[in-house]
Coordinates of C-alpha atoms in Angstrom, one line a residue:
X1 CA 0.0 0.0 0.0
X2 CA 1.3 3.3 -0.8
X3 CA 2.1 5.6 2.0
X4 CA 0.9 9.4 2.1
X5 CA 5.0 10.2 1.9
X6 CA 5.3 7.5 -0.9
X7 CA 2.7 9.2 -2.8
X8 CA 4.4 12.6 -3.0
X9 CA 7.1 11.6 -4.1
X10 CA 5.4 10.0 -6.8
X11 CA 5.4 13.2 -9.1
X12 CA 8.9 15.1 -8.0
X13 CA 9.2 18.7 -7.8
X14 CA 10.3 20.3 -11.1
X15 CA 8.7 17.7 -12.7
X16 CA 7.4 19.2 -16.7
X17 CA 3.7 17.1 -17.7
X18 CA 2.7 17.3 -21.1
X19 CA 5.3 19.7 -22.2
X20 CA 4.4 22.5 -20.6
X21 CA 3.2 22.1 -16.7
X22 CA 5.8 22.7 -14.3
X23 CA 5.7 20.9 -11.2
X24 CA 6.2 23.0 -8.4
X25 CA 4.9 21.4 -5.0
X26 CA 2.3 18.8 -3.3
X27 CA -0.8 20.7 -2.7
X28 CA -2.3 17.6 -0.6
X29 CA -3.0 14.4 -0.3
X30 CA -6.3 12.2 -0.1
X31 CA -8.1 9.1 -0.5
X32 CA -8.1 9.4 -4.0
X33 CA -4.8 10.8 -5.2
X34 CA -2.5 13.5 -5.0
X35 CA -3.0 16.9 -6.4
X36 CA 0.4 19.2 -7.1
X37 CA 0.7 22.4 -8.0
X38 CA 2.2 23.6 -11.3
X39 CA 2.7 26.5 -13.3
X40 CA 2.0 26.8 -17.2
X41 CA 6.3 27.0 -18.8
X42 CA 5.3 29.7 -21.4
X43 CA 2.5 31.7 -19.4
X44 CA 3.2 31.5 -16.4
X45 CA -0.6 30.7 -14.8
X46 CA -0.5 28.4 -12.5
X47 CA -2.8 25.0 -12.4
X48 CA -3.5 22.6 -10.0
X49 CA -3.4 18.8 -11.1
X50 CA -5.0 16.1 -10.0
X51 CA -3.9 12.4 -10.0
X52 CA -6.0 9.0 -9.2
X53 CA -4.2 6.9 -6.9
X54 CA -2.2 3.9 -8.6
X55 CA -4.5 1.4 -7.0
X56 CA -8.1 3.4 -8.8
X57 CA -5.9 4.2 -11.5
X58 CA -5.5 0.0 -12.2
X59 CA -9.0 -0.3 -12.1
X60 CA -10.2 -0.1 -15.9
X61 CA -13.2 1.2 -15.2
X62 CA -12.3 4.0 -12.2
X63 CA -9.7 5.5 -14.8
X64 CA -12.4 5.9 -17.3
X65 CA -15.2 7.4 -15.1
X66 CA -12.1 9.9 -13.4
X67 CA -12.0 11.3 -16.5
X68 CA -15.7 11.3 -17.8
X69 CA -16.8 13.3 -14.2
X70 CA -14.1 15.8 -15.3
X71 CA -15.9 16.2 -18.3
X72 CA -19.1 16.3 -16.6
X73 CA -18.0 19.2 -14.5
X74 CA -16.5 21.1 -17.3
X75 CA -19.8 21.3 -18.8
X76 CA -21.3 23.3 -15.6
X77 CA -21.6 27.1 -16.0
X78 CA -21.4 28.1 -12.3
X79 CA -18.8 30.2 -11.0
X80 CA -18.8 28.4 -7.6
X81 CA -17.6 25.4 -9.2
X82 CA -14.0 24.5 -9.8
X83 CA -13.4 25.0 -13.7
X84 CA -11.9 22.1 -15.7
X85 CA -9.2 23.2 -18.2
X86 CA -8.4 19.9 -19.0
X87 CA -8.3 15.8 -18.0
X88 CA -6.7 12.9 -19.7
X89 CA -3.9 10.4 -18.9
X90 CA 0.0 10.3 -19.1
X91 CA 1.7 7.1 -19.4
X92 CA 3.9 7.4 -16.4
X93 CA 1.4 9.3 -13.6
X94 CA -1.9 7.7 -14.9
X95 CA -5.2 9.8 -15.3
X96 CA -5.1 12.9 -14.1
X97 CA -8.0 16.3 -14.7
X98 CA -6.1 19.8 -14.5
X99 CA -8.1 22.5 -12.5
X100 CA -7.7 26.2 -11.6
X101 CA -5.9 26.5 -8.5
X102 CA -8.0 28.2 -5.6
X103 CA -5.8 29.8 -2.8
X104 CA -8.2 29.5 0.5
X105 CA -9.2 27.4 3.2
X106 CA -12.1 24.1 2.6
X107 CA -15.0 24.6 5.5
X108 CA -13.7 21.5 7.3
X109 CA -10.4 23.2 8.2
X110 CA -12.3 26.2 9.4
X111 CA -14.4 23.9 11.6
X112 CA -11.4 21.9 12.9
X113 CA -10.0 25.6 13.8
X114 CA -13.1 27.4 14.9
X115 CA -15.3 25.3 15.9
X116 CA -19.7 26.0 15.2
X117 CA -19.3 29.1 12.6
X118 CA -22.2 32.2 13.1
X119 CA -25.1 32.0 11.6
X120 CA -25.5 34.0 8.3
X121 CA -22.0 33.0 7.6
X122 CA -23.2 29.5 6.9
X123 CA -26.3 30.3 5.6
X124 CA -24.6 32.2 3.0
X125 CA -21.8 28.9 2.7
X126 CA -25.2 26.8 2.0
X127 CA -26.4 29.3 -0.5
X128 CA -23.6 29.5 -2.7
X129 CA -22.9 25.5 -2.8
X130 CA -26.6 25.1 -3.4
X131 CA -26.2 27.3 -6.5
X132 CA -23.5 25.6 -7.6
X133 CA -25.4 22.3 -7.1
X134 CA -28.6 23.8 -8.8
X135 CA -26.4 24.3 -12.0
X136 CA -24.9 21.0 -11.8
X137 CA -27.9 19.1 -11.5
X138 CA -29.3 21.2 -14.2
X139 CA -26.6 19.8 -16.2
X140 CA -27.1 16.3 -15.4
X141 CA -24.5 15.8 -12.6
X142 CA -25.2 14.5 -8.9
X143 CA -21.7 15.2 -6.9
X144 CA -22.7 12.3 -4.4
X145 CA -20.0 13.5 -1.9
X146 CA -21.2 17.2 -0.6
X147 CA -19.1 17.7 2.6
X148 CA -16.8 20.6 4.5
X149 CA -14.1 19.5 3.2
X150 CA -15.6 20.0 -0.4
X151 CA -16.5 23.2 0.0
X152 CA -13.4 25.8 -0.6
X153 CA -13.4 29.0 0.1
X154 CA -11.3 31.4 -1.3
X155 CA -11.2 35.6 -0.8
X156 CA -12.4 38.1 -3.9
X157 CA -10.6 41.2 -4.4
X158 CA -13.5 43.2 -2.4
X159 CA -12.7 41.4 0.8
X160 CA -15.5 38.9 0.4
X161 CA -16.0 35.2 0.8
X162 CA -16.5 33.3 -2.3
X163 CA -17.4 29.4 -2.1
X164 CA -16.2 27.0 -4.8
X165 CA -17.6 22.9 -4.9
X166 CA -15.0 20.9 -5.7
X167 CA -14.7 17.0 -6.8
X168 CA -17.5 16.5 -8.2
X169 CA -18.3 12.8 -8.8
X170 CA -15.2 11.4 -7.6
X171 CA -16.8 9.8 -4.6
X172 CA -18.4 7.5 -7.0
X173 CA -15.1 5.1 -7.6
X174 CA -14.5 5.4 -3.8
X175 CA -17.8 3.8 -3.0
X176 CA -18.0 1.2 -5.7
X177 CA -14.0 0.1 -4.7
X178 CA -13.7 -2.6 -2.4
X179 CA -13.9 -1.3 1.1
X180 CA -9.8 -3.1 1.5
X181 CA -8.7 -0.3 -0.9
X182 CA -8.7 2.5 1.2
X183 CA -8.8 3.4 5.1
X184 CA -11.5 3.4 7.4
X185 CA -11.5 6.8 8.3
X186 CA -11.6 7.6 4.5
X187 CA -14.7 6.0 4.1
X188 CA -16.1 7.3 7.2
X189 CA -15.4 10.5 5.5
X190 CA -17.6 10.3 3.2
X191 CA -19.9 8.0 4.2
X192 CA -21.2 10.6 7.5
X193 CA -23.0 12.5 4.3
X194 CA -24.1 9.7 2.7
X195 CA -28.3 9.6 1.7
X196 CA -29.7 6.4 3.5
X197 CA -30.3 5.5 0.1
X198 CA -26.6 6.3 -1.0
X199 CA -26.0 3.6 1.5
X200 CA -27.8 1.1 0.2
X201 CA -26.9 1.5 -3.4
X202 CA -24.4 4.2 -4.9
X203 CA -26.1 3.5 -8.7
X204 CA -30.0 4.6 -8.1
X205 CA -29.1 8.0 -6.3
X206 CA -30.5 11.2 -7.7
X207 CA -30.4 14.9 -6.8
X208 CA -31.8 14.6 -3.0
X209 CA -28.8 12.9 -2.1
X210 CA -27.1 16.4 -2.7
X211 CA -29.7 17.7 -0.6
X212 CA -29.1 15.5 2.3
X213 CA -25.6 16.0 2.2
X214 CA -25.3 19.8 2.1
X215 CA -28.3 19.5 5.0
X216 CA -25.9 17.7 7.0
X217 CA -23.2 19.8 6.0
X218 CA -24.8 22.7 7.2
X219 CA -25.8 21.5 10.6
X220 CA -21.9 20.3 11.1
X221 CA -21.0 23.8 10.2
X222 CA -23.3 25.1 12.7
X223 CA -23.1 22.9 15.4
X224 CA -19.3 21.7 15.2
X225 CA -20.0 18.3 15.0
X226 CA -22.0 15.5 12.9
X227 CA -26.1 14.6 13.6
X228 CA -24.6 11.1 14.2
X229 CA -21.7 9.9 16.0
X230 CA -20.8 6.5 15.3
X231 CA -17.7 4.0 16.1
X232 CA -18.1 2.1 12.7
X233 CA -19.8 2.2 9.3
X234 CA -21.9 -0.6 10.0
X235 CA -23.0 1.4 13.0
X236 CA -23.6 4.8 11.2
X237 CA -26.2 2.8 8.7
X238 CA -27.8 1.4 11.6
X239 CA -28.3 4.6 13.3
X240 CA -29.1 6.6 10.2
X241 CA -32.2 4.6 9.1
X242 CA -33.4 3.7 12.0
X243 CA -32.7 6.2 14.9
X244 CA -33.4 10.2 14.4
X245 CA -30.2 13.2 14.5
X246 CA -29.0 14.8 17.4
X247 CA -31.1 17.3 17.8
X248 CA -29.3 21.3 16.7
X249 CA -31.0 22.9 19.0
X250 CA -29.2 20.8 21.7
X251 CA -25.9 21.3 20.3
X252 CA -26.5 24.6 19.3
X253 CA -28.9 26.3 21.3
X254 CA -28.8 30.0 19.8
X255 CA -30.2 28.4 16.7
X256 CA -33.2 29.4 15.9
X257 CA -35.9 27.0 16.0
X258 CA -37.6 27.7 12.7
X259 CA -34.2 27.1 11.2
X260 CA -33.2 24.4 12.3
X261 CA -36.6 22.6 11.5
X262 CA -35.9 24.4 7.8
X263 CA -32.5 22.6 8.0
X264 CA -33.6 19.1 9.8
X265 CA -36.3 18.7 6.7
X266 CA -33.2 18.4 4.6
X267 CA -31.7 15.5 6.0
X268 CA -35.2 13.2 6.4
X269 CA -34.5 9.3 5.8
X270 CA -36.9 9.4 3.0
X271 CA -35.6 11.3 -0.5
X272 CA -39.6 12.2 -0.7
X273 CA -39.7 13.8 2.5
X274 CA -37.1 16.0 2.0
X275 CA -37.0 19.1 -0.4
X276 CA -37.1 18.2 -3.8
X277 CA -34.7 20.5 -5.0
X278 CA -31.6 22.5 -3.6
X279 CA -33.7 25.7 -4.6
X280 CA -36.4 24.3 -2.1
X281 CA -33.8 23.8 0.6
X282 CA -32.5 27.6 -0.3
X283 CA -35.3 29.1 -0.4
X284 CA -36.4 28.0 3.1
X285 CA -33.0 30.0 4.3
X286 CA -34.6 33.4 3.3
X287 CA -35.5 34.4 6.5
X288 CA -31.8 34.3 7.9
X289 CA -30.1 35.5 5.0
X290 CA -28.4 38.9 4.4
X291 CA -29.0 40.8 1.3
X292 CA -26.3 39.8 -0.5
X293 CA -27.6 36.1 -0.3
X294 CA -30.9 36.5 -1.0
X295 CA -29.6 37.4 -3.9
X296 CA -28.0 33.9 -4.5
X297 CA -31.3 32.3 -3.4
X298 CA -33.0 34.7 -6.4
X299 CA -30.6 32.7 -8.4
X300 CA -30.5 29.4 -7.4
X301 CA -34.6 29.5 -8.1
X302 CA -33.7 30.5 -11.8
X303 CA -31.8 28.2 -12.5
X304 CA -34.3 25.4 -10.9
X305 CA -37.1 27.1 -13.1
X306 CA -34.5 26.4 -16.1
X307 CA -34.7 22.5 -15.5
X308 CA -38.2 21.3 -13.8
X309 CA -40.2 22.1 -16.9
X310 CA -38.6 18.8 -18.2
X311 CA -38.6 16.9 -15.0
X312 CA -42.3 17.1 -14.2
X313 CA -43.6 13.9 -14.2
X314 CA -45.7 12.6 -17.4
X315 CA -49.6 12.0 -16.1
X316 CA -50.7 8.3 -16.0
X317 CA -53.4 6.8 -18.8
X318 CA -56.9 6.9 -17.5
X319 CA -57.9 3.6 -17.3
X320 CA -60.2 1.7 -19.3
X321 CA -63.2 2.5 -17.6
X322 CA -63.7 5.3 -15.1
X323 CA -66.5 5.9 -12.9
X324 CA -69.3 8.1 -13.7
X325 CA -68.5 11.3 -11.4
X326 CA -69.7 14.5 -10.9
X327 CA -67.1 16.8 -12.4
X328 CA -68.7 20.0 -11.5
X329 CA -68.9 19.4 -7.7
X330 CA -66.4 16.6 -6.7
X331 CA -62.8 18.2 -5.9
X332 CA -61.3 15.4 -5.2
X333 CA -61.9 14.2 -9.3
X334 CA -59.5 17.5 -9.7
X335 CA -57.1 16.8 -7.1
X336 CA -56.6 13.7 -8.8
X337 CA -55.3 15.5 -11.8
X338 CA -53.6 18.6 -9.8
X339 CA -51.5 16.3 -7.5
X340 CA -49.4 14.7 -9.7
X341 CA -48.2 17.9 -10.7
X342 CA -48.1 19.9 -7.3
X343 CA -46.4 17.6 -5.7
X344 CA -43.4 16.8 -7.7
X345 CA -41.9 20.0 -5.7
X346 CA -42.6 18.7 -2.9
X347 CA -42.4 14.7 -2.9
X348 CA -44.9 14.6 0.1
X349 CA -47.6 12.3 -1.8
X350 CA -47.4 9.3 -3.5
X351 CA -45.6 10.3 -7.2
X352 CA -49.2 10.1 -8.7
X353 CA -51.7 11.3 -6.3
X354 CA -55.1 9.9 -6.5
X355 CA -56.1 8.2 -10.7
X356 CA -59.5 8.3 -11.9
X357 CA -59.6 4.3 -10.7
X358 CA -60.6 4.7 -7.1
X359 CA -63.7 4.0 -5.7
X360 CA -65.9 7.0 -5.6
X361 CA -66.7 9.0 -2.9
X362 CA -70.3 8.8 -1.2
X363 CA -70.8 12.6 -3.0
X364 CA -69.9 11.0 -6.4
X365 CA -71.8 8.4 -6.0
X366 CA -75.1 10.7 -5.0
X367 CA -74.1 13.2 -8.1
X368 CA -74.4 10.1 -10.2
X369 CA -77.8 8.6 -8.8
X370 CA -78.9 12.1 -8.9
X371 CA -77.8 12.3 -12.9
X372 CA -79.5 8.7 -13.2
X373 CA -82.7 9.8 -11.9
X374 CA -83.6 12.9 -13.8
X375 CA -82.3 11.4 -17.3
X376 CA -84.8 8.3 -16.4
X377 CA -87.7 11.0 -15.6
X378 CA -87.2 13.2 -18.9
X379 CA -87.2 9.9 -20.8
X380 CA -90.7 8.9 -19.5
X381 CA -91.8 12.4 -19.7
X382 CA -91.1 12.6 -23.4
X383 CA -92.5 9.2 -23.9
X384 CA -95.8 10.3 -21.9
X385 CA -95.8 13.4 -24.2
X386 CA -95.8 11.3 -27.4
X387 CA -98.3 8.8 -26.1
X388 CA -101.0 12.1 -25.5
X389 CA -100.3 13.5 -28.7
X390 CA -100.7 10.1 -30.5
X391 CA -104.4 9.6 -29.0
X392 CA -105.2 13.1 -29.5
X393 CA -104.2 12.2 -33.2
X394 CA -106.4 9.6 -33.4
X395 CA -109.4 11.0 -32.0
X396 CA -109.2 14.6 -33.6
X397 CA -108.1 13.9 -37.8
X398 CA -111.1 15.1 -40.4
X399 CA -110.4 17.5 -43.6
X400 CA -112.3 19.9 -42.0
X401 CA -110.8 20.3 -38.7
X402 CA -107.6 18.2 -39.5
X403 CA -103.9 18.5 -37.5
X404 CA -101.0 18.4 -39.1
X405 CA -98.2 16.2 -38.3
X406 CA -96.1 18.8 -38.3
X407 CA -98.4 20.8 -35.5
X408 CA -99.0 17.8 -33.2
X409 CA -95.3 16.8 -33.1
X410 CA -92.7 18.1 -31.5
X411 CA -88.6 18.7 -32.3
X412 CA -87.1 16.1 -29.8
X413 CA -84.5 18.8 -28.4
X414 CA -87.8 21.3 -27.8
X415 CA -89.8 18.2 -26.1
X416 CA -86.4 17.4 -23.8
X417 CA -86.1 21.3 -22.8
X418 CA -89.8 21.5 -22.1
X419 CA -89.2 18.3 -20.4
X420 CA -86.8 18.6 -17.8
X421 CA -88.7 21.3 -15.9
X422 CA -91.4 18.8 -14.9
X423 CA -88.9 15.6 -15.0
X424 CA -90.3 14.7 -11.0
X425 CA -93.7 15.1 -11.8
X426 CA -92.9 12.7 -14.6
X427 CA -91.6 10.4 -12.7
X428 CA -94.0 10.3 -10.0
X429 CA -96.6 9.4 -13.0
X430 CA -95.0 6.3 -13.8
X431 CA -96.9 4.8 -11.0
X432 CA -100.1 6.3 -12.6
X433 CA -100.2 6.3 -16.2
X434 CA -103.2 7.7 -18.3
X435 CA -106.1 5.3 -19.6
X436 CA -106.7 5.6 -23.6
X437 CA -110.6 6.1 -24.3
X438 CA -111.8 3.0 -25.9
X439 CA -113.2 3.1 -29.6
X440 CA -116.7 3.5 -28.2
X441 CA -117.0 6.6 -26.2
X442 CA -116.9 9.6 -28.0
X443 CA -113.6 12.3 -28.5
X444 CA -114.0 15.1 -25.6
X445 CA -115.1 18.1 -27.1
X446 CA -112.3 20.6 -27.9
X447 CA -112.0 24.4 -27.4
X448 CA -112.9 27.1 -29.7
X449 CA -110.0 27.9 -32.5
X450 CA -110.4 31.0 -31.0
X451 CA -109.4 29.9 -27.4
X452 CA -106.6 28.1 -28.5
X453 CA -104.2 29.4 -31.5
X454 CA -102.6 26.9 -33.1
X455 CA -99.0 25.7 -31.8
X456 CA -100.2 26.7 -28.3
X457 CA -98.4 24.3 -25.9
X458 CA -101.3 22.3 -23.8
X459 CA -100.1 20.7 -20.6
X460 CA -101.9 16.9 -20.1
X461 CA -102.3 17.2 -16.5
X462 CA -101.9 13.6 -15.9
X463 CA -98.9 13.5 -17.4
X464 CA -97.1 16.5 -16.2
X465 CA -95.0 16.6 -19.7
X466 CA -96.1 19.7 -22.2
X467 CA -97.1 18.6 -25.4
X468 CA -98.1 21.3 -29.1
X469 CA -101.4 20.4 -30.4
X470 CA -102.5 22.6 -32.9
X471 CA -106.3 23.6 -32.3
X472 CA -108.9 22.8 -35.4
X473 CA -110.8 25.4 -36.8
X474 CA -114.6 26.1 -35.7
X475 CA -117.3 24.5 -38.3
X476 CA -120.9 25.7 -38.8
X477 CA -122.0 22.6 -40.1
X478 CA -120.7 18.7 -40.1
X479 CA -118.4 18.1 -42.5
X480 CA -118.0 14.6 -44.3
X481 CA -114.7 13.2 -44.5
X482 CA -113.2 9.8 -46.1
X483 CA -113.6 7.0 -43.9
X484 CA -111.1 5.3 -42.2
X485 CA -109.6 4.7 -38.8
X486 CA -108.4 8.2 -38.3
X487 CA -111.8 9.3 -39.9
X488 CA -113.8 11.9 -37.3
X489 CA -116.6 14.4 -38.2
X490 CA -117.4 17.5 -36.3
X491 CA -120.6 18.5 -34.6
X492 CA -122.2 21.8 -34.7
X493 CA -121.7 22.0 -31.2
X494 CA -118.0 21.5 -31.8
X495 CA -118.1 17.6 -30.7
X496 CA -116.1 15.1 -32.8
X497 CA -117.5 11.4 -33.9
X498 CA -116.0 8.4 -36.1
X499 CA -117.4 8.9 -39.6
X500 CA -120.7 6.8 -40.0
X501 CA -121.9 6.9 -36.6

């Protein structure tokens, strides 16, 4: 096993890579590799360069993803991430990704020296790696190993702190490596921010992960030490599924409680629990931020708006056959179609919500008897409209005082909208339905032309439906007509009778 001393002697001072980097000295040494710092022969700028330890380097496939997460990263437009010049591999040293070199101090320094930092100072540390997240999971990328030590801080010409996110990805090889290849304490390292699900399974993480980890990052840099304190790694996965954090407000008592709620929501067991987004988790920091960043937060939320158009989940097919439900009063018909969309901020439902499939409520299924009920009555009222008009046809036909067809019938959309007023009264008639005069007993006498115009609607009262029956015209004196079923003559008095009698 190579020793940290082993390893800086591995690329010597005054060493020249690729014909033109200048090796100058070991800028430090970690789990991974070693990263030196060099200067550019003909310009002068210096670089820092990064090298895969010889034992990841052998491994085919930890080579080849060292250098696709360097291209990764170089494809993220954030200023708080560490640019990417360039990344390959030299025969002698291995792969190796060349960086801009940052002169400052990584957060987990500044705890070992100080201790719990104040307040807005880490709100405004969470901030700025959250942006730096939001743009890198806007391109794709998930960091999987957000700690202190991660987060670099360097000073701008104007005095103020400016945080940078560095090694993005790498953490990947470390976890899928055989735990034999590297110390304990270096997995510990990494593994006190792992997701519970990270845990479990490096391969089906997504962005919450990053959220979990800069939660816990943030509470560390608060309170000075981690949510859980464990001897082993087998006894930090115990304790992280199944027993809750430290509480802050213990450790850290000047905390405010509303923030550290904010901060615990962050780092729940369960990715759907938490925030969705880093611009979730930022935006819950408003309240303790200083102007400068709110600003930050304005931009980490812009860059979120930039990528959750895509990510909103597709709604599910309906299903073959839905239940009949009232749309205009049931709300829960259009939470079933709001939810899915609502909540894919927040992860606090199930992915889907509520589908058109479930049973219906007891006010869906009233709405639907209800709809039932009055489509029933208006049929029977329509056909006890059409029964009265066809004996009134057969009692009231001569040439003299004939009715039309066209003035006994009505359009089926009118008879449905004169209908539906009286739809109950229809349906209470069911029970009750008129008698048709036998062929015996005479027609009753009709009114006077001159009572009744024609087309005027007459209302069967035992029927309760309205019905047009065009009135016949007034006749002095009987008036033969052909014979014939339909065949009716009209009295002086106005009374009808079959032709014959």
């Amino acid at each position: 096993m190579v020793t940290d001393g082993e390893r800086e002697d591995l690329i010597p001072p005054g060493t020249v890579l690729l014909d033109k980097y200048r090796v100058i000295r070991t800028l430090g040494v970690g789990g991974m590799g070693v990263v030196v710092l060099a200067d550019h022969t003909t310009l002068g700028t210096p670089v820092a360069i990064k090298f895969l330890s010889p034992q990841f380097a052998a491994v085919s496939t930890a080579a080849r993803r060292f250098v696709q997460e360097a291209k990764a990263a170089s494809r993220i437009s954030s200023e708080h991430i560490v640019r990417v010049f360039d990344a390959g591999t030299i025969e002698q040293f291995g792969p190796y990704i060349i960086m801009e070199y940052l002169e400052g101090r990584d957060l987990g320094r500044e705890l070992r020296e100080r201790g719990g930092l104040p307040i807005e100072e880490v709100v405004d540390y969470g901030a700025q790696a959250a942006l730096a997240l939001a743009e890198a999971h806007n391109a794709g990328v998930v960091h999987r190993d957000v700690k202190p030590t991660n987060l670099y801080v360097v000073q701008r010409s104007d005095g103020s702190a400016w945080l940078k996110v560095l090694d993005f990805g790498i953490s990947k090889v470390v976890e899928q490596a055989p735990l034999h290849t590297t110390s304990t304490g270096a997995i510990l390292g990494s593994a006190l921010y792992m997701s519970p699900e990270q845990m479990r399974s490096a391969k089906n993480v997504d962005h919450r992960t990053d959220v979990y980890a800069l939660g816990v990052s943030m509470y560390e840099l608060l309170a000075g030490v981690h949510p859980y304190e464990a001897e082993s790694f087998s006894e930090l996965v115990m304790k992280v599924n199944l027993e809750p954090p430290a509480d802050l407000l213990v450790r850290r008592p000047d905390v405010p409680a509303d923030l550290a709620a904010a901060l615990a929501k962050a780092y729940r067991t369960r990715p759907e629990d938490r925030y969705q987004t880093v611009a979730e988790l930022a935006s819950a920091l408003v309240p303790w931020a200083s102007p400068s960043t709110r600003h930050t937060i304005e931009a980490i939320v812009r860059v979120d708006a930039r990528r959750r158009p895509s990510s909103l989940p597709s709604l599910p097919p309906p299903p073959a056959s839905a239940p009949l439900v009232d749309r205009g009063t049931n709300s829960e018909q259009k939470d079933s179609i709001v939810a899915p969309l609502a909540q894919s901020a927040t992860g606090s439902m199930h992915p889907w919500g509520r589908t058109h499939a479930e049973t219906p409520t007891p006010q869906a299924e009233r709405s639907t008897r209800s709809l039932l009920a009055v489509g029933v009555a208006v049929g029977v009222a329509l056909s006890l409209a059409t029964a009265a008009l066809y004996m009134r046809r057969g009692h009231t036909n001569s040439s003299a005082a004939s009715v039309s067809l066209a003035d006994e019938s009505l359009d089926a959309s009118q008879a449905a909208a004169r209908a539906e007023p009286t739809a109950r009264a229809a349906a209470s008639a069911v029970s009750a339905p008129p008698t048709a005069p036998s062929g015996s007993e005479r027609a009753p006498k009709r009114a006077p032309a001159s009572a009744t115009p024609p087309g005027t609607a007459a209302t069967p009262s035992s029927a309760g439906a309205t019905a047009s029956v065009g009135a016949p015209s007034a006749s002095a004196a009987p008036t033969a007509s052909s014979s014939g079923p339909g065949c009716y003559t009209q009295d002086a008095d106005g009374s009808l009778r079959r032709c014959g009698e």
